[in-house]
Short mmCIF file of C-alpha atoms in Angstrom, two decimals:
data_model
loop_
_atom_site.label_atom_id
_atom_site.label_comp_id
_atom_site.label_asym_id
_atom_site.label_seq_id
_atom_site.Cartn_x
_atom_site.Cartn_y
_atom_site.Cartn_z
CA UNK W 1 0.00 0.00 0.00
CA UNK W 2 1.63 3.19 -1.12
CA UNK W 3 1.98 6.30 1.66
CA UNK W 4 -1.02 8.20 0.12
CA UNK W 5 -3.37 5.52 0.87
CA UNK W 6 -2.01 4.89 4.30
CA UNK W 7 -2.73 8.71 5.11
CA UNK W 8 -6.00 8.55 3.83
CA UNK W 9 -7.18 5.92 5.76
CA UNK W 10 -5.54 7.56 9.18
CA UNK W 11 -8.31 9.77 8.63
CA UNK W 12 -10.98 7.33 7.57
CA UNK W 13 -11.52 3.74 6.35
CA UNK W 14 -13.69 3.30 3.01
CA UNK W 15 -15.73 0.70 2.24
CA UNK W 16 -17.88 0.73 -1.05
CA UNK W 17 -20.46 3.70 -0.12
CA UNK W 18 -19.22 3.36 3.92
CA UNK W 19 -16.90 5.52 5.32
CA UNK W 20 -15.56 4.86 8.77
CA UNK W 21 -13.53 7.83 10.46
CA UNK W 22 -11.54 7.01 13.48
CA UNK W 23 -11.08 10.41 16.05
CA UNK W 24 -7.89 7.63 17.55
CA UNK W 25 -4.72 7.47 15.16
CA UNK W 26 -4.23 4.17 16.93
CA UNK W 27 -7.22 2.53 15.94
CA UNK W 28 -6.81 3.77 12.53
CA UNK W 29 -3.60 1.77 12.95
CA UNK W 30 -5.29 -1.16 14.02
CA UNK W 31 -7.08 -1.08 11.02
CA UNK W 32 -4.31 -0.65 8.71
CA UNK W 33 -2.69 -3.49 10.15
CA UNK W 34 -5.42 -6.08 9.63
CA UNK W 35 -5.50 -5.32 5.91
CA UNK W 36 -4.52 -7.96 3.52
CA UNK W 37 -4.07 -8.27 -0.13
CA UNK W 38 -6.67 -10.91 -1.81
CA UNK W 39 -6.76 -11.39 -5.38
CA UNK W 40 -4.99 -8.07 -6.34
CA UNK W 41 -7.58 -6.47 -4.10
CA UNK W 42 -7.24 -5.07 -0.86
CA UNK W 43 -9.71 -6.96 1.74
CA UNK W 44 -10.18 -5.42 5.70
CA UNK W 45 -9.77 -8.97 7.51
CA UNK W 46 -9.15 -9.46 11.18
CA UNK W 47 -7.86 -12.69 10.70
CA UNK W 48 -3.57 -11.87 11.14
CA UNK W 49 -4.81 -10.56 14.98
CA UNK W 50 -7.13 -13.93 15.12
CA UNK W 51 -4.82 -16.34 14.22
CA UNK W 52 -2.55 -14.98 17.15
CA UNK W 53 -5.19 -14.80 19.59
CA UNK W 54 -7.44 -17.92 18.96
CA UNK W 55 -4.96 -20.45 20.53
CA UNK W 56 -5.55 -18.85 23.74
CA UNK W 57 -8.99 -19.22 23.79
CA UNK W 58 -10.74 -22.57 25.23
CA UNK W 59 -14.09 -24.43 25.45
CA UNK W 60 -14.69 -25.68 28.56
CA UNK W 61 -17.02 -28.71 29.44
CA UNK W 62 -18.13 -29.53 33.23
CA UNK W 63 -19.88 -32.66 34.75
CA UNK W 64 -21.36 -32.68 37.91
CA UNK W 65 -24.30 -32.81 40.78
CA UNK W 66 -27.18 -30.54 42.07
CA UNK W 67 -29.47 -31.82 44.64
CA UNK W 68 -32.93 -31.01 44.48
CA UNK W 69 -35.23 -30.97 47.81
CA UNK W 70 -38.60 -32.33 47.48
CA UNK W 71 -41.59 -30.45 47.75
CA UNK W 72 -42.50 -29.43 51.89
CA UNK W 73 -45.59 -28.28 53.35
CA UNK W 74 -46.06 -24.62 53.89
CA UNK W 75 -46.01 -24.48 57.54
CA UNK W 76 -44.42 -21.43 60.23
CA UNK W 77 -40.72 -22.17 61.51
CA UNK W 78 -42.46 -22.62 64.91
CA UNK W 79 -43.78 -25.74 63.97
CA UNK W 80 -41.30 -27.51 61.93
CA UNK W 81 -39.16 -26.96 65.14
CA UNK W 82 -41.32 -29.56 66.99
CA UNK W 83 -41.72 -31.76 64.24
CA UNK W 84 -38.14 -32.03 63.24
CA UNK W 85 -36.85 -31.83 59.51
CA UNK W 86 -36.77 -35.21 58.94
CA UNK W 87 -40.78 -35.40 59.36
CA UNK W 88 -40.73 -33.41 55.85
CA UNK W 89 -38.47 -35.46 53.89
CA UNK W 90 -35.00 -33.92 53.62
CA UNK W 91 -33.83 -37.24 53.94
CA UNK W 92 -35.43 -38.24 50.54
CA UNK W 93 -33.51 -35.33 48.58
CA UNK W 94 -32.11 -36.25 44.83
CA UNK W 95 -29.17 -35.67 43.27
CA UNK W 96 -29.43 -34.96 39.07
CA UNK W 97 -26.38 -35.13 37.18
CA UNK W 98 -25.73 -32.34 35.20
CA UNK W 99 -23.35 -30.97 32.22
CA UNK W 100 -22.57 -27.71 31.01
CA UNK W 101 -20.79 -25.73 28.17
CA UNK W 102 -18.95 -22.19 28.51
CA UNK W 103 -15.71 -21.13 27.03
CA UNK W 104 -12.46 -19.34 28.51
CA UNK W 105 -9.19 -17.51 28.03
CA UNK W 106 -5.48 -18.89 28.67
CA UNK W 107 -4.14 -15.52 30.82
CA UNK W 108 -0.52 -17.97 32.07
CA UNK W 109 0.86 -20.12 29.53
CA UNK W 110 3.45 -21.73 31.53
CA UNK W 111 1.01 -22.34 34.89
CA UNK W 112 -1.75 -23.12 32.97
CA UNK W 113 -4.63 -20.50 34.60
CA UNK W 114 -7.77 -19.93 32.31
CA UNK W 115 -10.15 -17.26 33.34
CA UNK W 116 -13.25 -17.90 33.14
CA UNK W 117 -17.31 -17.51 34.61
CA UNK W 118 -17.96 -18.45 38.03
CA UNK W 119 -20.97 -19.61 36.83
CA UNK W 120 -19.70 -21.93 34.06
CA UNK W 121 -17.82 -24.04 36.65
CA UNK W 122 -19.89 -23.52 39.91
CA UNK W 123 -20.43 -26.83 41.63
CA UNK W 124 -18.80 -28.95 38.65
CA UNK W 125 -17.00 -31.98 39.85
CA UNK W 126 -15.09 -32.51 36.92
CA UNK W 127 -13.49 -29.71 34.16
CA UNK W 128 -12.06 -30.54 30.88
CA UNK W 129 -11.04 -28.07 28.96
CA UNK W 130 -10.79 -28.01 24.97
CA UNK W 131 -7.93 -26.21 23.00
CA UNK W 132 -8.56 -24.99 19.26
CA UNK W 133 -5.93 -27.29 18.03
CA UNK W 134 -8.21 -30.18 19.50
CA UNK W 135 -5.98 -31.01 22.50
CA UNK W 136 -7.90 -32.07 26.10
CA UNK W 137 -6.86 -31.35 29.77
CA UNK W 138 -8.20 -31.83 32.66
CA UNK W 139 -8.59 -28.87 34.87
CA UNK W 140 -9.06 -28.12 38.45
CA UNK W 141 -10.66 -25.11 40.23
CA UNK W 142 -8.05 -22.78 42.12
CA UNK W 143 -10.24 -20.30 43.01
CA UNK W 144 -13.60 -18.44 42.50
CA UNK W 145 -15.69 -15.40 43.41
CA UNK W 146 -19.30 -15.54 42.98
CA UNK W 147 -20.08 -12.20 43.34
CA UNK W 148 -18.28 -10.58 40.60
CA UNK W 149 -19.06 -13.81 38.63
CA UNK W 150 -15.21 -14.59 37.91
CA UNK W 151 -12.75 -18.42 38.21
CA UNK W 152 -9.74 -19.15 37.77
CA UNK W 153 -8.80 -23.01 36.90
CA UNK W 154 -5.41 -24.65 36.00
CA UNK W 155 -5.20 -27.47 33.36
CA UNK W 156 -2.48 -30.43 34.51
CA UNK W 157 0.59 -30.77 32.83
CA UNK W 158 0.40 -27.43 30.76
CA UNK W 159 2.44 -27.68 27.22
CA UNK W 160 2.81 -25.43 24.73
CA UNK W 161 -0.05 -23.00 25.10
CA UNK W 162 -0.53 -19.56 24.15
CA UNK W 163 -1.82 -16.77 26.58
CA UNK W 164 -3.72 -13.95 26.06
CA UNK W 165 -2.30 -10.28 27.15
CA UNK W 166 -5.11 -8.19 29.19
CA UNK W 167 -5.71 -4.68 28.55
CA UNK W 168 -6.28 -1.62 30.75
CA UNK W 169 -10.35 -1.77 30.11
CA UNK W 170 -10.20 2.08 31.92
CA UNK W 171 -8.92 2.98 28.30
CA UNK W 172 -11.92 1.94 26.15
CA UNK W 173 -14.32 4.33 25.14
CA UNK W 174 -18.15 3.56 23.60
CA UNK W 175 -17.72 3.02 19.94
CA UNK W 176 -14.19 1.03 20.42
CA UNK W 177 -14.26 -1.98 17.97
CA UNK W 178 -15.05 -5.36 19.63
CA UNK W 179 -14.68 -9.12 18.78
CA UNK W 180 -16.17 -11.90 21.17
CA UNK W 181 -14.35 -15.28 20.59
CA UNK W 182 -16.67 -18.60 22.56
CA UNK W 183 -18.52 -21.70 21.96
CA UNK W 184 -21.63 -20.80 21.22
CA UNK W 185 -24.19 -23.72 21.89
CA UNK W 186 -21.33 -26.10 21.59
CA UNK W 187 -20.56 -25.55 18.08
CA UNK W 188 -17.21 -24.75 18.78
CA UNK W 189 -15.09 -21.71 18.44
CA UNK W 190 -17.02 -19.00 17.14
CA UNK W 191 -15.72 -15.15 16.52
CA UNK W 192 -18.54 -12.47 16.39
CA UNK W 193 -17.91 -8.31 16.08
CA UNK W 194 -19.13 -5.38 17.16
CA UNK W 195 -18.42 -2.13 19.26
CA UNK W 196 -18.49 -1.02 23.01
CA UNK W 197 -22.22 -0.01 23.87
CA UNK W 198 -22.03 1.50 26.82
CA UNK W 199 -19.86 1.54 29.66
CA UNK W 200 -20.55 1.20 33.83
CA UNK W 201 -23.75 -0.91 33.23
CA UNK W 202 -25.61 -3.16 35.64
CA UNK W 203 -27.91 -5.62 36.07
CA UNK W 204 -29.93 -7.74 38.68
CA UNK W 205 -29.68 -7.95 42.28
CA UNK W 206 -26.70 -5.37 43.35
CA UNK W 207 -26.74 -6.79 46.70
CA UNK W 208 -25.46 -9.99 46.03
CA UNK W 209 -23.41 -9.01 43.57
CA UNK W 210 -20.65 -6.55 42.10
CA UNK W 211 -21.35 -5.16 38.52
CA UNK W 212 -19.57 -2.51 36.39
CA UNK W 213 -19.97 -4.04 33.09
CA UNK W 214 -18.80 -3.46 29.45
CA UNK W 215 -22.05 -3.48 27.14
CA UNK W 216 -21.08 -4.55 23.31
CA UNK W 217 -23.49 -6.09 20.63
CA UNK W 218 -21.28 -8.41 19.79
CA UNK W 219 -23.20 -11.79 19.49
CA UNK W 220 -22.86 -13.96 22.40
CA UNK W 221 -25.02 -16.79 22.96
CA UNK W 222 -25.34 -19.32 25.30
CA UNK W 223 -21.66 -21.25 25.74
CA UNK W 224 -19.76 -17.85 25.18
CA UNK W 225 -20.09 -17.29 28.71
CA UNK W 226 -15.98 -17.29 30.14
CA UNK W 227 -14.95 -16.26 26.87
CA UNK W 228 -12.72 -13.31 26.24
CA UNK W 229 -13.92 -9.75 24.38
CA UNK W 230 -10.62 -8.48 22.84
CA UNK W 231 -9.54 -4.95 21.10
CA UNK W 232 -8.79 -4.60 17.51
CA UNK W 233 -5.45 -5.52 19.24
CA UNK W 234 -5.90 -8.94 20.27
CA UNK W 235 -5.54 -7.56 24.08
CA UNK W 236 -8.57 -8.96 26.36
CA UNK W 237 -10.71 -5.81 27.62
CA UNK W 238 -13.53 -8.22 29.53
CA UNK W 239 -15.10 -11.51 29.94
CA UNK W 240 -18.25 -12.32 28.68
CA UNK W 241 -21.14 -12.91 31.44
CA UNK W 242 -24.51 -12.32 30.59
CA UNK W 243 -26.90 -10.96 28.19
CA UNK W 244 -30.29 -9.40 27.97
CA UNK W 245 -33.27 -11.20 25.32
CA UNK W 246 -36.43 -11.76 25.01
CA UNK W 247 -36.36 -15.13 23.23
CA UNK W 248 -32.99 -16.41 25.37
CA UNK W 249 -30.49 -16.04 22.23
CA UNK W 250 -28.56 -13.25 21.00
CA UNK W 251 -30.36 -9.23 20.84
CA UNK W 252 -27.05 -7.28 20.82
CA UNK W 253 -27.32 -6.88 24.23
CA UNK W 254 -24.42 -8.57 25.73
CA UNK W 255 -22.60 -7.43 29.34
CA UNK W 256 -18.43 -8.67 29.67
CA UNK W 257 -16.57 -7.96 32.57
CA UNK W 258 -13.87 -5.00 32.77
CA UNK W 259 -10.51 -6.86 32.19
CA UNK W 260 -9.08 -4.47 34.94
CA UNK W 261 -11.52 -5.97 37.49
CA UNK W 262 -11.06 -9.69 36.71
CA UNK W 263 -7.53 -9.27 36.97
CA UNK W 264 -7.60 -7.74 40.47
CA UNK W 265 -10.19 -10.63 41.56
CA UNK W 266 -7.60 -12.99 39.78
CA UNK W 267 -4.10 -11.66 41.29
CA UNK W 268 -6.02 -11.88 44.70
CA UNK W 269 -6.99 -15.35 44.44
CA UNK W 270 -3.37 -16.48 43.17
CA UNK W 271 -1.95 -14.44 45.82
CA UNK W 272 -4.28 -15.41 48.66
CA UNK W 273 -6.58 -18.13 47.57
CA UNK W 274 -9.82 -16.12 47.79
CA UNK W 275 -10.67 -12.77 47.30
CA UNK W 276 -9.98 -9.98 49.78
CA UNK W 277 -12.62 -6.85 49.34
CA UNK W 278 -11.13 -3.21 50.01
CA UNK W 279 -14.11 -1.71 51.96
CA UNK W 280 -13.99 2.23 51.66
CA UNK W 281 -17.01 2.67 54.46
CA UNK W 282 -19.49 4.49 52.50
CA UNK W 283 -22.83 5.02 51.87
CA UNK W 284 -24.61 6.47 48.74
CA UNK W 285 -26.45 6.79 45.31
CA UNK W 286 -26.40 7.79 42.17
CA UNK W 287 -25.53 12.04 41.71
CA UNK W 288 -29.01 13.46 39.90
CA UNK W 289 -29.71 16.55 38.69
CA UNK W 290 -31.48 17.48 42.18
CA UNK W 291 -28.97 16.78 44.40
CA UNK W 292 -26.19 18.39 42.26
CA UNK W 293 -28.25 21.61 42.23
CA UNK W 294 -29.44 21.11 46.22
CA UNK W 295 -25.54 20.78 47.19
CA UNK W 296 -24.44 23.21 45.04
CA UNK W 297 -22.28 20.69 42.61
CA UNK W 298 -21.04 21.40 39.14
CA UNK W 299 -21.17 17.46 37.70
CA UNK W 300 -23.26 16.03 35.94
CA UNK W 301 -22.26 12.01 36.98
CA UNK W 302 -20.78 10.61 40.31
CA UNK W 303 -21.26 8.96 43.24
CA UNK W 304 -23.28 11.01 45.81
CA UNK W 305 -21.77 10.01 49.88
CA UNK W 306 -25.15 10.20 52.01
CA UNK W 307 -23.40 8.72 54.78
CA UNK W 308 -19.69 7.92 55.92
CA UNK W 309 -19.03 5.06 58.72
CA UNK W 310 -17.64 5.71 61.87
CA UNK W 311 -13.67 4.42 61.65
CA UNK W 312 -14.04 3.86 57.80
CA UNK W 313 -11.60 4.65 55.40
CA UNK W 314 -13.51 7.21 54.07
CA UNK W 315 -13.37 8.70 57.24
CA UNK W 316 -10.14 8.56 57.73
CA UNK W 317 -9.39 10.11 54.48
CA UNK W 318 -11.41 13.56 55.34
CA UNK W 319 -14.58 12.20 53.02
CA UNK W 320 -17.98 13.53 54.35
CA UNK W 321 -21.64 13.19 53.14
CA UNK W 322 -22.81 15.10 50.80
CA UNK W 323 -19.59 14.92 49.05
CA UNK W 324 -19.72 13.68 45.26
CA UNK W 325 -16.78 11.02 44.39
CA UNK W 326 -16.45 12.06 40.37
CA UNK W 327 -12.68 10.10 39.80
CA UNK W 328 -10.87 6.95 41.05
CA UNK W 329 -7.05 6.63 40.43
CA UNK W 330 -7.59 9.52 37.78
CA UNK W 331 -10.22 8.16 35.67
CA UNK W 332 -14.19 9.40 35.72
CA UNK W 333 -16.95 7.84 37.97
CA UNK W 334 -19.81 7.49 35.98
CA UNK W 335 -22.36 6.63 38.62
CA UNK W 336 -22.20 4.92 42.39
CA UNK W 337 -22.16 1.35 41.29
CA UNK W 338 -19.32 2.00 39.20
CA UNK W 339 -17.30 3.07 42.04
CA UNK W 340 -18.61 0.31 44.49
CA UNK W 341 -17.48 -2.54 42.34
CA UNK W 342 -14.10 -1.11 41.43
CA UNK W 343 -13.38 -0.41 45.29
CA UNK W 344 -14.83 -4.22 46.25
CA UNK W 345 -12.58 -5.30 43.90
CA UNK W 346 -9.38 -3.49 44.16
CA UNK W 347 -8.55 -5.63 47.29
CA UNK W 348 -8.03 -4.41 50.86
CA UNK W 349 -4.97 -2.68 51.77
CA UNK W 350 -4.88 -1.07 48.46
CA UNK W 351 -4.48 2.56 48.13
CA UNK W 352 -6.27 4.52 46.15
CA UNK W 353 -6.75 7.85 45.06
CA UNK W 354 -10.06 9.55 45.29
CA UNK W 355 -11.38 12.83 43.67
CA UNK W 356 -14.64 14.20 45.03
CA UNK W 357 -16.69 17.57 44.99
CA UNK W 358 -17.46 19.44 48.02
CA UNK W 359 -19.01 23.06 47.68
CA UNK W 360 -18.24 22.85 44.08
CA UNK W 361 -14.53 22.75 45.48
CA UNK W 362 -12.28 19.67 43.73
CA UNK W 363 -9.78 17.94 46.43
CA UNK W 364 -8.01 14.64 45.94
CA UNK W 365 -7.07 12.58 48.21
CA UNK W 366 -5.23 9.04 48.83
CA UNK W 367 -7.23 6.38 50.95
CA UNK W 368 -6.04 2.67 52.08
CA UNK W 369 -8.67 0.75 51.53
CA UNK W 370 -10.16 -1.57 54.94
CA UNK W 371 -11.05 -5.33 55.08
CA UNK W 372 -14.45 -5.78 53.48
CA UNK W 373 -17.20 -6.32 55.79
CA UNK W 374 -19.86 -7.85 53.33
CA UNK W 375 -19.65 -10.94 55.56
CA UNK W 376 -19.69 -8.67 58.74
CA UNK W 377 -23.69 -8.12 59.06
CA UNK W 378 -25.75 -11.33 57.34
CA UNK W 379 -29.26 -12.98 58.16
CA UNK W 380 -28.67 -16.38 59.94
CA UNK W 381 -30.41 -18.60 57.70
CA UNK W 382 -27.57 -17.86 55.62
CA UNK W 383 -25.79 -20.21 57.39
CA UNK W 384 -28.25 -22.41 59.59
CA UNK W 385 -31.66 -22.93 58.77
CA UNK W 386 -32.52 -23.66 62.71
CA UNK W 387 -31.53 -20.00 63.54
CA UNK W 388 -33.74 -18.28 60.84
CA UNK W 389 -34.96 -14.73 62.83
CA UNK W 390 -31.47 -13.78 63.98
CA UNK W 391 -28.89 -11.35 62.18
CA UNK W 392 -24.82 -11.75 63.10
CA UNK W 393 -22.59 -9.36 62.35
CA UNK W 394 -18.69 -9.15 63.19
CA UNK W 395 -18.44 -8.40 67.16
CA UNK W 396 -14.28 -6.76 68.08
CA UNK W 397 -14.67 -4.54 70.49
CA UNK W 398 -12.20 -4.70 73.08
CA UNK W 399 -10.34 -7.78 73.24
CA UNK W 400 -13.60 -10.69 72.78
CA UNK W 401 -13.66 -10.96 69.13
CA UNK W 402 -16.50 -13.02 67.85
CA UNK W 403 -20.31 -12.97 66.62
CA UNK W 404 -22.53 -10.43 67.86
CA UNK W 405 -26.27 -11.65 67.37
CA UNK W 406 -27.58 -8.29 66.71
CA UNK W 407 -31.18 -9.08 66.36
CA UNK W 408 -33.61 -11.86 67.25
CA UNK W 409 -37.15 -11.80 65.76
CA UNK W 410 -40.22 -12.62 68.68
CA UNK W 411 -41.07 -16.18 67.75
CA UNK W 412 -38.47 -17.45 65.72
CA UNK W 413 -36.24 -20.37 65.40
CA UNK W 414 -33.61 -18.70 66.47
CA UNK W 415 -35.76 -17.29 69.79
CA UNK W 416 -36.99 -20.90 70.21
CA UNK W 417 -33.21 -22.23 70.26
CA UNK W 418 -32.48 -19.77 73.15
CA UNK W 419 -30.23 -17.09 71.29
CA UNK W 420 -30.92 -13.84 72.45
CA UNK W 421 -29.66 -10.32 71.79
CA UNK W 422 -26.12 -9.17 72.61
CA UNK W 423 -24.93 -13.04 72.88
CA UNK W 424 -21.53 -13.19 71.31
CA UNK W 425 -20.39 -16.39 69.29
CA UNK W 426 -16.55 -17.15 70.19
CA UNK W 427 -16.55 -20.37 68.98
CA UNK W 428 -18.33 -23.54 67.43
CA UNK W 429 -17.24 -27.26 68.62
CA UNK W 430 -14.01 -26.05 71.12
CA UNK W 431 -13.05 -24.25 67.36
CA UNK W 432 -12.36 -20.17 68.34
CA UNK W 433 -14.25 -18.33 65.77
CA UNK W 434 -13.27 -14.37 65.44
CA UNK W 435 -15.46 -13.23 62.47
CA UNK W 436 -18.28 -14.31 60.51
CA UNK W 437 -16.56 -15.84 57.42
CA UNK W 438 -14.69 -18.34 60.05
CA UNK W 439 -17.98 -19.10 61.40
CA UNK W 440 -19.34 -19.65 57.96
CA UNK W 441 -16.53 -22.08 56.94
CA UNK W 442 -16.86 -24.27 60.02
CA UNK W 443 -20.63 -24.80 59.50
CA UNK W 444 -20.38 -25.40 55.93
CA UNK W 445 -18.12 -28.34 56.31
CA UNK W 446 -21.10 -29.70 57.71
CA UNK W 447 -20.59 -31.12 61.06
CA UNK W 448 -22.77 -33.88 62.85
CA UNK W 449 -23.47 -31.59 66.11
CA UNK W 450 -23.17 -27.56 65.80
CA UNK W 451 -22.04 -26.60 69.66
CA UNK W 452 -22.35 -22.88 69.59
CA UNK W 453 -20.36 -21.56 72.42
CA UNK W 454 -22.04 -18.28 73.29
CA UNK W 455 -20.96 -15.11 76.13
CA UNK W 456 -23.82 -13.62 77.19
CA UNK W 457 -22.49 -10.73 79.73
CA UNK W 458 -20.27 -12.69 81.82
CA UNK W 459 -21.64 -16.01 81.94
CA UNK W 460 -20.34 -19.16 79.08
CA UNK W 461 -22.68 -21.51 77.40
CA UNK W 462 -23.09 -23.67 74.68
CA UNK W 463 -26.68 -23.37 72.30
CA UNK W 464 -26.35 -26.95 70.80
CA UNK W 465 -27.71 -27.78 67.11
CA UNK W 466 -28.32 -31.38 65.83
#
């Protein structure tokens, strides 16, 4: 291609009628490089950065078992507490084997990690992951996080694969080209294209989980779920999760994970075996038109602070309410969900650096971010049935460090089993506990007897559970 044409196409890209113009020199580049010359013609093909990038990508096929409880009568938790569960049946529950499809992206070559869905590999008892040359291994979990929806598993014996390089997804803009690579419905690799949507998105139940998606319309269908959404590059920008249709199949409505994110969750769980969320102690909303003219606030998107917790980072850091947090580590907020799953995310310990409004005055400042506490405050049922009514929360005042029951309903299990407000849970079966996620993990091994050794003011005693 002679130097005129490059120039031309700096500026735009023609195609028949089409013209494409690129306001980035470095897409344009991107562009240039993926032409090829096809029968003395020149052809726009993205299949130089594919053949590079493909090898990295995997299908991944899981086996396992879900049990399914059988149908109980409707009845209050008083009275299945005299009756006993095994009057309704658990006893007879059945197990259904299962199997399941999604795809994933080689991110180590030489340890073998594949990122991937939570969901794709969530209670699978055996992975076996399929490489584009038609190679098998077997894989094993090393690590997952539900909330943000993102694994990481490790094939055995890892030869000669190819890894994909990640990309700082803070850089994308909407319109940046896109290309999804998965196994849709099983068919085996598929590439689809498109262009970044939207940014910052969300979906479902925020509560229970942590979203700051890329939207693309890209096709992704069912079995692209894991798979990698890469720049013009070949660099992975997000991981494909979910989508939003009508009729279950593709709409152009597709939501991928920020690469930036799943690499945090990902470095975390290498690092530590499970993910550690920064906490920043805040509470807020999304920054409206109201409350940017009510507190006097020259922005148009942010997070709006409504309240700051007592010994928080946020605290710490000078951060009041009514403040509006408009940049993290230099780079816009776009609304408060944005900012909530970065922080959960970012890991504690971390510091970062904040930029917020406060009398239409812009200060910046550095904050370290605390130990999450979204296992600090939960319902009870969450972890035993037999205490439904009571909430727990993370007790460490002084030097007892425990369970704080915070809450008993009148008439509940968790009354009828003699807990009672202000007991503190230091340990279960002579096993200290200090925090609810160590209480969690002893209970969900499952133990025969549950001896819950409670302080209530100054007097020991166990609450026993069978």
């Amino acid at each position: 291609m002679n130097k005129k044409i490059q120039k031309t196409l700096l500026a735009s890209l023609v195609l028949g009628a089409t013209t494409l113009t690129f306001s980035s020199p470095s897409y344009a580049n991107s562009i240039l490089d993926a032409i090829t010359k096809s029968n003395d013609r020149q052809t726009v093909s993205l299949a130089p950065m594919l053949e590079k990038v493909k090898p990295a990508v995997v299908s991944i096929e899981v086996e396992g078992k879900t049990k399914e409880q059988p149908m109980q009568p409707n009845l209050p938790d008083e009275f299945r507490f005299f009756f006993g569960d095994d009057f309704f049946g658990n006893r007879g529950e059945r197990s259904h084997k299962f199997r399941g499809l999604g795809s994933g992206a080689i991110i180590n070559a030489e340890k073998g990690y594949i990122l991937t869905n939570n969901h794709v590999i969530d209670k699978a008892e055996k992975i076996t992951v399929l490489l584009e040359d038609g190679r098998k291994f077997k894989a094993k979990l090393v690590g997952a996080d539900p909330m943000s929806d993102v694994a990481l598993i490790q094939v055995e014996n890892p030869k000669n694969l190819t890894e994909i390089k990640f990309a700082d997804s803070d850089k994308i803009r909407v319109g940046d080209f896109t290309v999804a690579i998965g196994n849709p419905f099983g068919l085996g690799q598929t590439v689809t294209s498109g262009i970044v949507s939207a940014l910052g998105r969300s979906m479902g139940d925020l509560d229970k989980s942590y979203e700051n998606y890329i939207q693309t319309d890209a096709a992704v269908n069912q079995g692209n779920s894991g798979g990698p959404l890469i720049n013009l590059q070949g660099e992975l920008i997000g991981v494909n999760t979910a989508i939003i249709s009508p009729s279950g199949g593709n709409a152009g409505i597709a939501f991928a994970i920020p690469s930036n994110m799943a690499h945090n969750l990902i470095n975390q769980i290498v690092e530590f075996g499970q993910v550690k969320r920064g906490m920043l102690g805040i509470k807020g909303g999304e920054l409206n038109a109201d409350l940017a003219k009510e507190f006097g606030v020259d922005a148009q998107q942010g997070a709006f602070v409504s309240e700051v917790l007592p010994n928080s980072a946020a605290e710490k850091a000078g951060i009041k309410a009514g403040d509006v947090i408009v940049k993290m580590n230099g780079k816009k907020i776009a609304n408060f969900n944005e900012m909530r799953a970065k922080i959960a995310t970012s890991g504690a310990g971390k510091e970062i650096e904040l930029t917020y409004l406060r009398n239409n005055e812009s200060k910046t400042v550095k904050v370290k971010l605390q130990s999450s506490d979204e296992n600090a405050q939960i319902g009870s049922q969450d972890l035993l049935p037999e205490l439904k009514g009571a909430k727990l929360s993370n007790h460490s005042e002084g030097s007892t460090k425990g369970v704080e029951v915070t809450e008993v309903a009148k008439g509940s299990m968790a009354e009828l089993r003699g807990l009672e407000k202000g007991d503190i849970i230091i340990g279960v079966n002579r096993q200290a506990v200090k925090n609810v996620g160590e209480l969690r993990k002893i209970i969900e091994k499952k133990p025969a007897v549950i001896a819950l050794h409670i302080l209530r003011e100054d007097t020991n005693l166990f609450i026993i559970i069978q």
